[in-house]
């Protein structure tokens, strides 16, 4: 085993040609011409379907990478999870334990991918829960390196910060998201509260929704999806989508279970499903509908498993999404809720 750590100095001295790259303020790295050719080939290969997914991990339950990986794999993607935290369970339980990764650990892991010339293999970067502003800033450096290896890489950003008026990440993450990360995204999937945090404006009407969407478009984001809002009729959630110079869509989503029933991980699931269905598709309405269809099917199956259909007290463990049991609905979504075109 020790032999694996020895370097053949004769192979690394004085290469015949180098291409230099400067990324995100980091030191200049020299890239052999053969490797550069490999990177260029990866950038033009439409068959690449591999996601680097940077978000939380739990041992028990389904949030973050735990809920994103399985659907992406079912829909034909290789997934490389890189965990921002590793907890025993999600934070909705009475207690949780586990380590939070820091930016140095993230950089070290990514460096291993880079030195093994794996970056051209990625078609997508997906990010979710991140609890450390320096870790989040490092994600920006990682994205720039991924795009150097594959200029066609798509970045799907779920800016997980809070919900229902409650912030559950350090407030220091907000300016990093707003000023550094958001402008790099191709697709963003915030909820209503996260939109308000980022735009610094209340979103209490549909007119305000489209104003907020335009705020994102002005920062170069092509596709903006508000995965849930309370702007529908009583008992109905309303999701919105806007494409830059394209359609504005909405879908009404009947709430399932009791009025106080809340699920954890649905936003993470939404982002992964949207990533998968949007790959190679030119029908954004159909992408939106399929994403909602699978998400609602998972929730329906979960509600059906709850005591009393979720109309009474429910333990955190009972509310875990029935993801594996919904395999068919993920692979073959049955669209029941149609998108409304509003422009």
mmCIF file of C-alpha atoms in Angstrom:
data_model
loop_
_atom_site.group_PDB
_atom_site.id
_atom_site.type_symbol
_atom_site.label_atom_id
_atom_site.label_comp_id
_atom_site.label_asym_id
_atom_site.label_seq_id
_atom_site.Cartn_x
_atom_site.Cartn_y
_atom_site.Cartn_z
ATOM 1 C CA UNK A 1 0.000 0.000 0.000
ATOM 2 C CA UNK A 2 2.848 2.383 0.739
ATOM 3 C CA UNK A 3 3.946 2.204 -2.886
ATOM 4 C CA UNK A 4 0.774 4.026 -3.898
ATOM 5 C CA UNK A 5 2.055 7.180 -2.236
ATOM 6 C CA UNK A 6 5.407 7.344 -4.081
ATOM 7 C CA UNK A 7 5.849 9.851 -6.901
ATOM 8 C CA UNK A 8 7.773 9.128 -10.089
ATOM 9 C CA UNK A 9 9.719 12.376 -10.295
ATOM 10 C CA UNK A 10 10.854 11.732 -13.848
ATOM 11 C CA UNK A 11 7.236 11.857 -14.992
ATOM 12 C CA UNK A 12 6.395 15.177 -13.446
ATOM 13 C CA UNK A 13 9.475 17.228 -14.302
ATOM 14 C CA UNK A 14 9.509 19.607 -17.264
ATOM 15 C CA UNK A 15 6.332 18.657 -19.162
ATOM 16 C CA UNK A 16 6.458 19.703 -22.787
ATOM 17 C CA UNK A 17 3.482 22.047 -22.719
ATOM 18 C CA UNK A 18 1.225 23.673 -20.164
ATOM 19 C CA UNK A 19 -1.964 25.656 -20.160
ATOM 20 C CA UNK A 20 -2.225 27.979 -17.190
ATOM 21 C CA UNK A 21 -5.493 28.800 -15.474
ATOM 22 C CA UNK A 22 -6.309 31.226 -12.690
ATOM 23 C CA UNK A 23 -9.475 30.432 -10.774
ATOM 24 C CA UNK A 24 -11.294 32.493 -8.177
ATOM 25 C CA UNK A 25 -8.185 34.137 -6.751
ATOM 26 C CA UNK A 26 -6.497 30.771 -6.142
ATOM 27 C CA UNK A 27 -2.910 30.034 -7.142
ATOM 28 C CA UNK A 28 -2.176 29.361 -10.799
ATOM 29 C CA UNK A 29 -2.371 25.687 -11.742
ATOM 30 C CA UNK A 30 -0.601 24.238 -14.766
ATOM 31 C CA UNK A 31 -2.606 21.868 -16.933
ATOM 32 C CA UNK A 32 -0.899 19.498 -19.406
ATOM 33 C CA UNK A 33 -2.099 19.842 -22.994
ATOM 34 C CA UNK A 34 -3.364 16.250 -23.076
ATOM 35 C CA UNK A 35 -5.503 16.939 -20.014
ATOM 36 C CA UNK A 36 -6.787 20.152 -21.565
ATOM 37 C CA UNK A 37 -7.911 18.174 -24.600
ATOM 38 C CA UNK A 38 -9.780 15.778 -22.326
ATOM 39 C CA UNK A 39 -11.447 18.720 -20.589
ATOM 40 C CA UNK A 40 -12.531 20.198 -23.910
ATOM 41 C CA UNK A 41 -13.971 16.863 -25.025
ATOM 42 C CA UNK A 42 -15.972 16.608 -21.812
ATOM 43 C CA UNK A 43 -17.349 20.101 -22.332
ATOM 44 C CA UNK A 44 -18.882 19.151 -25.682
ATOM 45 C CA UNK A 45 -20.260 15.696 -24.791
ATOM 46 C CA UNK A 46 -24.058 15.902 -24.495
ATOM 47 C CA UNK A 47 -24.264 12.369 -23.089
ATOM 48 C CA UNK A 48 -22.603 13.298 -19.793
ATOM 49 C CA UNK A 49 -25.139 13.047 -16.952
ATOM 50 C CA UNK A 50 -23.252 13.330 -13.682
ATOM 51 C CA UNK A 51 -24.115 15.611 -10.778
ATOM 52 C CA UNK A 52 -21.781 16.921 -8.101
ATOM 53 C CA UNK A 53 -24.254 17.456 -5.268
ATOM 54 C CA UNK A 54 -23.057 19.600 -2.371
ATOM 55 C CA UNK A 55 -25.541 19.628 0.494
ATOM 56 C CA UNK A 56 -26.374 18.016 3.817
ATOM 57 C CA UNK A 57 -26.393 14.325 4.687
ATOM 58 C CA UNK A 58 -28.335 12.466 7.361
ATOM 59 C CA UNK A 59 -27.861 8.893 8.538
ATOM 60 C CA UNK A 60 -31.588 8.435 9.160
ATOM 61 C CA UNK A 61 -34.289 9.935 6.980
ATOM 62 C CA UNK A 62 -34.490 11.845 3.728
ATOM 63 C CA UNK A 63 -33.185 15.383 3.339
ATOM 64 C CA UNK A 64 -30.292 16.923 1.419
ATOM 65 C CA UNK A 65 -28.109 14.473 -0.470
ATOM 66 C CA UNK A 66 -30.056 11.573 1.032
ATOM 67 C CA UNK A 67 -33.259 12.668 -0.716
ATOM 68 C CA UNK A 68 -31.626 14.034 -3.891
ATOM 69 C CA UNK A 69 -29.417 11.100 -4.872
ATOM 70 C CA UNK A 70 -31.972 8.329 -5.342
ATOM 71 C CA UNK A 71 -34.353 10.225 -7.687
ATOM 72 C CA UNK A 72 -31.460 11.488 -9.794
ATOM 73 C CA UNK A 73 -30.130 7.955 -10.142
ATOM 74 C CA UNK A 74 -33.570 6.626 -11.067
ATOM 75 C CA UNK A 75 -33.754 9.281 -13.786
ATOM 76 C CA UNK A 76 -30.423 8.301 -15.300
ATOM 77 C CA UNK A 77 -27.840 10.449 -13.541
ATOM 78 C CA UNK A 78 -24.663 9.438 -11.786
ATOM 79 C CA UNK A 79 -24.475 11.365 -8.519
ATOM 80 C CA UNK A 80 -21.371 12.236 -6.512
ATOM 81 C CA UNK A 81 -22.569 13.490 -3.088
ATOM 82 C CA UNK A 82 -20.293 15.878 -1.212
ATOM 83 C CA UNK A 83 -21.681 16.496 2.249
ATOM 84 C CA UNK A 84 -21.801 19.902 3.923
ATOM 85 C CA UNK A 85 -22.854 18.281 7.219
ATOM 86 C CA UNK A 86 -23.267 14.727 8.418
ATOM 87 C CA UNK A 87 -26.009 14.500 11.008
ATOM 88 C CA UNK A 88 -27.743 11.616 12.705
ATOM 89 C CA UNK A 89 -31.076 12.942 11.423
ATOM 90 C CA UNK A 90 -32.565 16.242 10.293
ATOM 91 C CA UNK A 91 -32.992 19.137 12.696
ATOM 92 C CA UNK A 92 -36.760 18.662 13.039
ATOM 93 C CA UNK A 93 -36.181 15.915 15.572
ATOM 94 C CA UNK A 94 -35.838 16.657 19.288
ATOM 95 C CA UNK A 95 -32.068 16.344 18.925
ATOM 96 C CA UNK A 96 -29.455 15.768 16.256
ATOM 97 C CA UNK A 97 -25.753 14.989 16.365
ATOM 98 C CA UNK A 98 -22.893 15.126 13.912
ATOM 99 C CA UNK A 99 -20.105 17.194 12.351
ATOM 100 C CA UNK A 100 -20.336 20.271 10.140
ATOM 101 C CA UNK A 101 -17.762 20.376 7.340
ATOM 102 C CA UNK A 102 -15.601 23.449 6.902
ATOM 103 C CA UNK A 103 -14.242 25.125 3.785
ATOM 104 C CA UNK A 104 -10.797 23.505 4.123
ATOM 105 C CA UNK A 105 -12.298 20.030 4.162
ATOM 106 C CA UNK A 106 -14.399 20.920 1.112
ATOM 107 C CA UNK A 107 -11.351 22.250 -0.740
ATOM 108 C CA UNK A 108 -9.333 19.133 0.106
ATOM 109 C CA UNK A 109 -12.000 16.749 -1.175
ATOM 110 C CA UNK A 110 -12.473 18.754 -4.357
ATOM 111 C CA UNK A 111 -8.720 18.877 -4.864
ATOM 112 C CA UNK A 112 -8.756 15.081 -4.996
ATOM 113 C CA UNK A 113 -11.343 15.184 -7.777
ATOM 114 C CA UNK A 114 -9.341 17.808 -9.617
ATOM 115 C CA UNK A 115 -5.994 16.030 -9.374
ATOM 116 C CA UNK A 116 -7.574 12.846 -10.705
ATOM 117 C CA UNK A 117 -8.847 14.840 -13.735
ATOM 118 C CA UNK A 118 -12.497 14.091 -12.928
ATOM 119 C CA UNK A 119 -13.921 17.592 -13.359
ATOM 120 C CA UNK A 120 -14.829 17.197 -17.064
ATOM 121 C CA UNK A 121 -17.167 14.352 -16.094
ATOM 122 C CA UNK A 122 -19.684 16.675 -14.435
ATOM 123 C CA UNK A 123 -22.702 17.994 -16.319
ATOM 124 C CA UNK A 124 -24.311 19.630 -13.270
ATOM 125 C CA UNK A 125 -23.558 21.165 -9.913
ATOM 126 C CA UNK A 126 -26.411 21.009 -7.384
ATOM 127 C CA UNK A 127 -26.199 22.804 -4.050
ATOM 128 C CA UNK A 128 -28.562 22.751 -1.089
ATOM 129 C CA UNK A 129 -28.155 23.223 2.648
ATOM 130 C CA UNK A 130 -24.863 24.851 3.613
ATOM 131 C CA UNK A 131 -24.433 26.248 7.121
ATOM 132 C CA UNK A 132 -21.042 27.967 6.863
ATOM 133 C CA UNK A 133 -20.470 31.194 4.868
ATOM 134 C CA UNK A 134 -16.836 30.325 4.151
ATOM 135 C CA UNK A 135 -17.903 26.884 2.927
ATOM 136 C CA UNK A 136 -20.439 28.576 0.657
ATOM 137 C CA UNK A 137 -17.807 30.948 -0.708
ATOM 138 C CA UNK A 138 -15.608 27.957 -1.501
ATOM 139 C CA UNK A 139 -18.490 26.550 -3.566
ATOM 140 C CA UNK A 140 -18.124 29.595 -5.809
ATOM 141 C CA UNK A 141 -14.464 28.741 -6.423
ATOM 142 C CA UNK A 142 -15.429 25.132 -7.141
ATOM 143 C CA UNK A 143 -18.065 26.186 -9.665
ATOM 144 C CA UNK A 144 -15.559 28.291 -11.585
ATOM 145 C CA UNK A 145 -13.190 25.347 -11.837
ATOM 146 C CA UNK A 146 -15.987 23.037 -12.965
ATOM 147 C CA UNK A 147 -16.962 25.468 -15.692
ATOM 148 C CA UNK A 148 -13.387 25.713 -16.879
ATOM 149 C CA UNK A 149 -13.432 21.921 -17.290
ATOM 150 C CA UNK A 150 -16.908 21.948 -18.856
ATOM 151 C CA UNK A 151 -18.238 25.354 -20.019
ATOM 152 C CA UNK A 152 -21.631 23.739 -20.575
ATOM 153 C CA UNK A 153 -22.043 22.705 -16.937
ATOM 154 C CA UNK A 154 -25.416 23.678 -15.441
ATOM 155 C CA UNK A 155 -25.570 24.997 -11.890
ATOM 156 C CA UNK A 156 -28.827 24.371 -9.998
ATOM 157 C CA UNK A 157 -28.880 26.392 -6.769
ATOM 158 C CA UNK A 158 -31.351 25.718 -3.984
ATOM 159 C CA UNK A 159 -30.504 28.568 -1.571
ATOM 160 C CA UNK A 160 -31.618 26.803 1.581
ATOM 161 C CA UNK A 161 -31.892 29.425 4.316
ATOM 162 C CA UNK A 162 -35.300 29.135 5.946
ATOM 163 C CA UNK A 163 -39.051 28.788 5.563
ATOM 164 C CA UNK A 164 -42.272 30.137 7.014
ATOM 165 C CA UNK A 165 -40.524 33.260 8.279
ATOM 166 C CA UNK A 166 -37.824 31.339 10.152
ATOM 167 C CA UNK A 167 -34.130 31.626 9.246
ATOM 168 C CA UNK A 168 -32.263 28.420 10.025
ATOM 169 C CA UNK A 169 -28.785 29.265 8.778
ATOM 170 C CA UNK A 170 -26.394 31.954 10.059
ATOM 171 C CA UNK A 171 -27.398 35.363 8.694
ATOM 172 C CA UNK A 172 -23.846 35.756 7.330
ATOM 173 C CA UNK A 173 -24.747 33.381 4.494
ATOM 174 C CA UNK A 174 -27.271 35.800 3.020
ATOM 175 C CA UNK A 175 -24.836 38.339 1.464
ATOM 176 C CA UNK A 176 -22.644 35.503 0.152
ATOM 177 C CA UNK A 177 -25.639 33.978 -1.590
ATOM 178 C CA UNK A 178 -26.898 37.327 -2.863
ATOM 179 C CA UNK A 179 -23.629 38.823 -4.081
ATOM 180 C CA UNK A 180 -21.434 35.851 -4.952
ATOM 181 C CA UNK A 181 -23.384 32.638 -5.534
ATOM 182 C CA UNK A 182 -26.748 33.630 -7.011
ATOM 183 C CA UNK A 183 -25.240 35.423 -10.054
ATOM 184 C CA UNK A 184 -23.429 32.185 -10.981
ATOM 185 C CA UNK A 185 -26.574 30.014 -11.099
ATOM 186 C CA UNK A 186 -28.400 28.820 -14.205
ATOM 187 C CA UNK A 187 -31.444 27.585 -12.288
ATOM 188 C CA UNK A 188 -32.536 28.658 -8.814
ATOM 189 C CA UNK A 189 -35.294 27.057 -6.698
ATOM 190 C CA UNK A 190 -35.988 29.182 -3.586
ATOM 191 C CA UNK A 191 -39.163 29.124 -1.563
ATOM 192 C CA UNK A 192 -41.206 32.266 -0.928
ATOM 193 C CA UNK A 193 -39.374 33.214 2.266
ATOM 194 C CA UNK A 194 -35.958 32.749 0.641
ATOM 195 C CA UNK A 195 -37.011 34.987 -2.249
ATOM 196 C CA UNK A 196 -37.891 37.693 0.251
ATOM 197 C CA UNK A 197 -34.553 37.310 2.004
ATOM 198 C CA UNK A 198 -32.567 37.560 -1.219
ATOM 199 C CA UNK A 199 -34.483 40.406 -2.866
ATOM 200 C CA UNK A 200 -35.085 42.260 0.419
ATOM 201 C CA UNK A 201 -38.712 42.767 -0.603
ATOM 202 C CA UNK A 202 -41.937 41.231 0.637
ATOM 203 C CA UNK A 203 -43.650 38.841 -1.756
ATOM 204 C CA UNK A 204 -47.322 39.029 -0.883
ATOM 205 C CA UNK A 205 -48.933 39.154 -4.337
ATOM 206 C CA UNK A 206 -48.412 37.703 -7.789
ATOM 207 C CA UNK A 207 -47.250 41.077 -9.037
ATOM 208 C CA UNK A 208 -44.549 40.959 -6.367
ATOM 209 C CA UNK A 209 -43.640 37.436 -7.500
ATOM 210 C CA UNK A 210 -42.876 38.578 -11.032
ATOM 211 C CA UNK A 211 -40.946 41.584 -9.764
ATOM 212 C CA UNK A 212 -38.847 39.222 -7.674
ATOM 213 C CA UNK A 213 -38.343 36.906 -10.646
ATOM 214 C CA UNK A 214 -37.059 39.855 -12.649
ATOM 215 C CA UNK A 215 -34.580 40.651 -9.863
ATOM 216 C CA UNK A 216 -33.030 37.224 -10.439
ATOM 217 C CA UNK A 217 -33.125 37.513 -14.229
ATOM 218 C CA UNK A 218 -31.268 40.828 -14.031
ATOM 219 C CA UNK A 219 -28.468 38.917 -12.331
ATOM 220 C CA UNK A 220 -28.202 36.494 -15.227
ATOM 221 C CA UNK A 221 -30.275 33.586 -13.948
ATOM 222 C CA UNK A 222 -32.178 32.005 -16.821
ATOM 223 C CA UNK A 223 -34.721 29.919 -14.897
ATOM 224 C CA UNK A 224 -36.281 30.867 -11.557
ATOM 225 C CA UNK A 225 -38.693 28.538 -9.774
ATOM 226 C CA UNK A 226 -40.453 29.394 -6.530
ATOM 227 C CA UNK A 227 -41.069 25.869 -5.322
ATOM 228 C CA UNK A 228 -43.880 26.863 -2.939
ATOM 229 C CA UNK A 229 -45.795 29.918 -1.786
ATOM 230 C CA UNK A 230 -48.902 30.736 0.245
ATOM 231 C CA UNK A 231 -50.344 32.871 -2.556
ATOM 232 C CA UNK A 232 -52.920 30.298 -3.648
ATOM 233 C CA UNK A 233 -56.497 29.921 -2.511
ATOM 234 C CA UNK A 234 -57.167 28.511 0.999
ATOM 235 C CA UNK A 235 -55.791 24.989 1.181
ATOM 236 C CA UNK A 236 -53.744 25.478 -1.974
ATOM 237 C CA UNK A 237 -50.042 26.198 -2.444
ATOM 238 C CA UNK A 238 -48.962 27.991 -5.587
ATOM 239 C CA UNK A 239 -45.646 27.412 -7.345
ATOM 240 C CA UNK A 240 -44.215 29.801 -9.938
ATOM 241 C CA UNK A 241 -41.680 29.589 -12.761
ATOM 242 C CA UNK A 242 -40.157 32.258 -14.941
ATOM 243 C CA UNK A 243 -37.657 31.932 -17.764
ATOM 244 C CA UNK A 244 -35.630 34.876 -18.952
ATOM 245 C CA UNK A 245 -37.298 36.138 -22.136
ATOM 246 C CA UNK A 246 -39.617 33.139 -21.895
ATOM 247 C CA UNK A 247 -42.806 31.860 -20.268
ATOM 248 C CA UNK A 248 -44.233 32.698 -16.878
ATOM 249 C CA UNK A 249 -45.980 29.710 -15.353
ATOM 250 C CA UNK A 250 -47.899 28.798 -12.208
ATOM 251 C CA UNK A 251 -49.218 25.545 -10.760
ATOM 252 C CA UNK A 252 -51.804 25.276 -7.992
ATOM 253 C CA UNK A 253 -50.987 22.472 -5.553
ATOM 254 C CA UNK A 254 -53.654 21.230 -3.098
ATOM 255 C CA UNK A 255 -52.226 20.760 0.380
ATOM 256 C CA UNK A 256 -52.178 17.192 1.651
ATOM 257 C CA UNK A 257 -52.766 15.968 5.202
ATOM 258 C CA UNK A 258 -53.675 18.076 8.207
ATOM 259 C CA UNK A 259 -53.306 21.828 8.132
ATOM 260 C CA UNK A 260 -50.339 21.751 10.509
ATOM 261 C CA UNK A 261 -48.566 18.874 8.771
ATOM 262 C CA UNK A 262 -45.108 19.866 7.536
ATOM 263 C CA UNK A 263 -42.599 17.726 5.670
ATOM 264 C CA UNK A 264 -38.842 18.113 5.632
ATOM 265 C CA UNK A 265 -36.799 17.541 2.474
ATOM 266 C CA UNK A 266 -39.463 18.427 -0.081
ATOM 267 C CA UNK A 267 -37.487 21.427 -1.350
ATOM 268 C CA UNK A 268 -34.373 19.268 -1.766
ATOM 269 C CA UNK A 269 -36.428 16.687 -3.649
ATOM 270 C CA UNK A 270 -37.955 19.404 -5.841
ATOM 271 C CA UNK A 271 -34.532 20.729 -6.876
ATOM 272 C CA UNK A 272 -33.198 17.291 -7.789
ATOM 273 C CA UNK A 273 -36.294 16.380 -9.802
ATOM 274 C CA UNK A 274 -36.253 19.700 -11.635
ATOM 275 C CA UNK A 275 -32.573 19.242 -12.494
ATOM 276 C CA UNK A 276 -33.237 15.795 -13.926
ATOM 277 C CA UNK A 277 -36.298 16.692 -15.974
ATOM 278 C CA UNK A 278 -34.810 19.924 -17.312
ATOM 279 C CA UNK A 279 -31.741 18.198 -18.749
ATOM 280 C CA UNK A 280 -32.064 18.244 -22.521
ATOM 281 C CA UNK A 281 -35.684 19.413 -22.448
ATOM 282 C CA UNK A 282 -37.019 22.428 -24.346
ATOM 283 C CA UNK A 283 -40.514 22.137 -22.841
ATOM 284 C CA UNK A 284 -40.143 23.970 -19.534
ATOM 285 C CA UNK A 285 -43.864 23.652 -18.723
ATOM 286 C CA UNK A 286 -43.596 19.868 -18.956
ATOM 287 C CA UNK A 287 -40.468 19.926 -16.784
ATOM 288 C CA UNK A 288 -42.374 21.941 -14.163
ATOM 289 C CA UNK A 289 -45.388 19.619 -14.308
ATOM 290 C CA UNK A 290 -43.340 16.409 -14.020
ATOM 291 C CA UNK A 291 -41.403 17.789 -11.063
ATOM 292 C CA UNK A 292 -44.588 18.690 -9.201
ATOM 293 C CA UNK A 293 -46.211 15.376 -10.169
ATOM 294 C CA UNK A 294 -43.467 13.225 -8.638
ATOM 295 C CA UNK A 295 -43.163 15.433 -5.570
ATOM 296 C CA UNK A 296 -46.894 15.288 -4.894
ATOM 297 C CA UNK A 297 -46.927 11.531 -5.410
ATOM 298 C CA UNK A 298 -44.196 11.097 -2.790
ATOM 299 C CA UNK A 299 -46.104 13.326 -0.362
ATOM 300 C CA UNK A 300 -49.358 11.460 -1.049
ATOM 301 C CA UNK A 301 -47.725 8.135 -0.270
ATOM 302 C CA UNK A 302 -46.176 9.596 2.882
ATOM 303 C CA UNK A 303 -49.484 11.027 4.093
ATOM 304 C CA UNK A 304 -51.206 7.675 3.475
ATOM 305 C CA UNK A 305 -48.698 6.024 5.816
ATOM 306 C CA UNK A 306 -49.335 8.436 8.704
ATOM 307 C CA UNK A 307 -51.598 7.674 11.667
ATOM 308 C CA UNK A 308 -54.983 9.221 10.949
ATOM 309 C CA UNK A 309 -53.797 10.453 7.575
ATOM 310 C CA UNK A 310 -51.709 13.116 9.248
ATOM 311 C CA UNK A 311 -54.656 14.863 10.874
ATOM 312 C CA UNK A 312 -53.316 14.496 14.384
ATOM 313 C CA UNK A 313 -49.961 14.580 16.171
ATOM 314 C CA UNK A 314 -47.208 13.035 14.073
ATOM 315 C CA UNK A 315 -43.667 12.174 15.130
ATOM 316 C CA UNK A 316 -40.697 13.395 13.107
ATOM 317 C CA UNK A 317 -39.728 9.840 12.158
ATOM 318 C CA UNK A 318 -43.248 9.188 10.849
ATOM 319 C CA UNK A 319 -43.062 12.235 8.596
ATOM 320 C CA UNK A 320 -39.976 11.038 6.721
ATOM 321 C CA UNK A 321 -40.723 10.980 2.992
ATOM 322 C CA UNK A 322 -41.614 7.600 1.516
ATOM 323 C CA UNK A 323 -39.024 7.969 -1.191
ATOM 324 C CA UNK A 324 -38.044 4.384 -1.997
ATOM 325 C CA UNK A 325 -41.691 3.326 -1.972
ATOM 326 C CA UNK A 326 -42.373 5.981 -4.647
ATOM 327 C CA UNK A 327 -39.918 4.587 -7.202
ATOM 328 C CA UNK A 328 -42.520 4.152 -9.943
ATOM 329 C CA UNK A 329 -43.931 7.663 -9.494
ATOM 330 C CA UNK A 330 -40.432 9.127 -9.759
ATOM 331 C CA UNK A 331 -39.535 7.156 -12.874
ATOM 332 C CA UNK A 332 -42.919 7.667 -14.555
ATOM 333 C CA UNK A 333 -44.577 10.836 -13.228
ATOM 334 C CA UNK A 334 -48.291 11.077 -13.892
ATOM 335 C CA UNK A 335 -49.100 14.732 -14.514
ATOM 336 C CA UNK A 336 -52.376 15.666 -12.829
ATOM 337 C CA UNK A 337 -51.686 19.365 -12.160
ATOM 338 C CA UNK A 338 -51.160 21.438 -15.293
ATOM 339 C CA UNK A 339 -49.105 24.597 -15.544
ATOM 340 C CA UNK A 340 -50.912 27.845 -16.333
ATOM 341 C CA UNK A 341 -49.150 30.182 -18.765
ATOM 342 C CA UNK A 342 -49.469 33.756 -17.502
ATOM 343 C CA UNK A 343 -47.796 35.770 -20.261
#
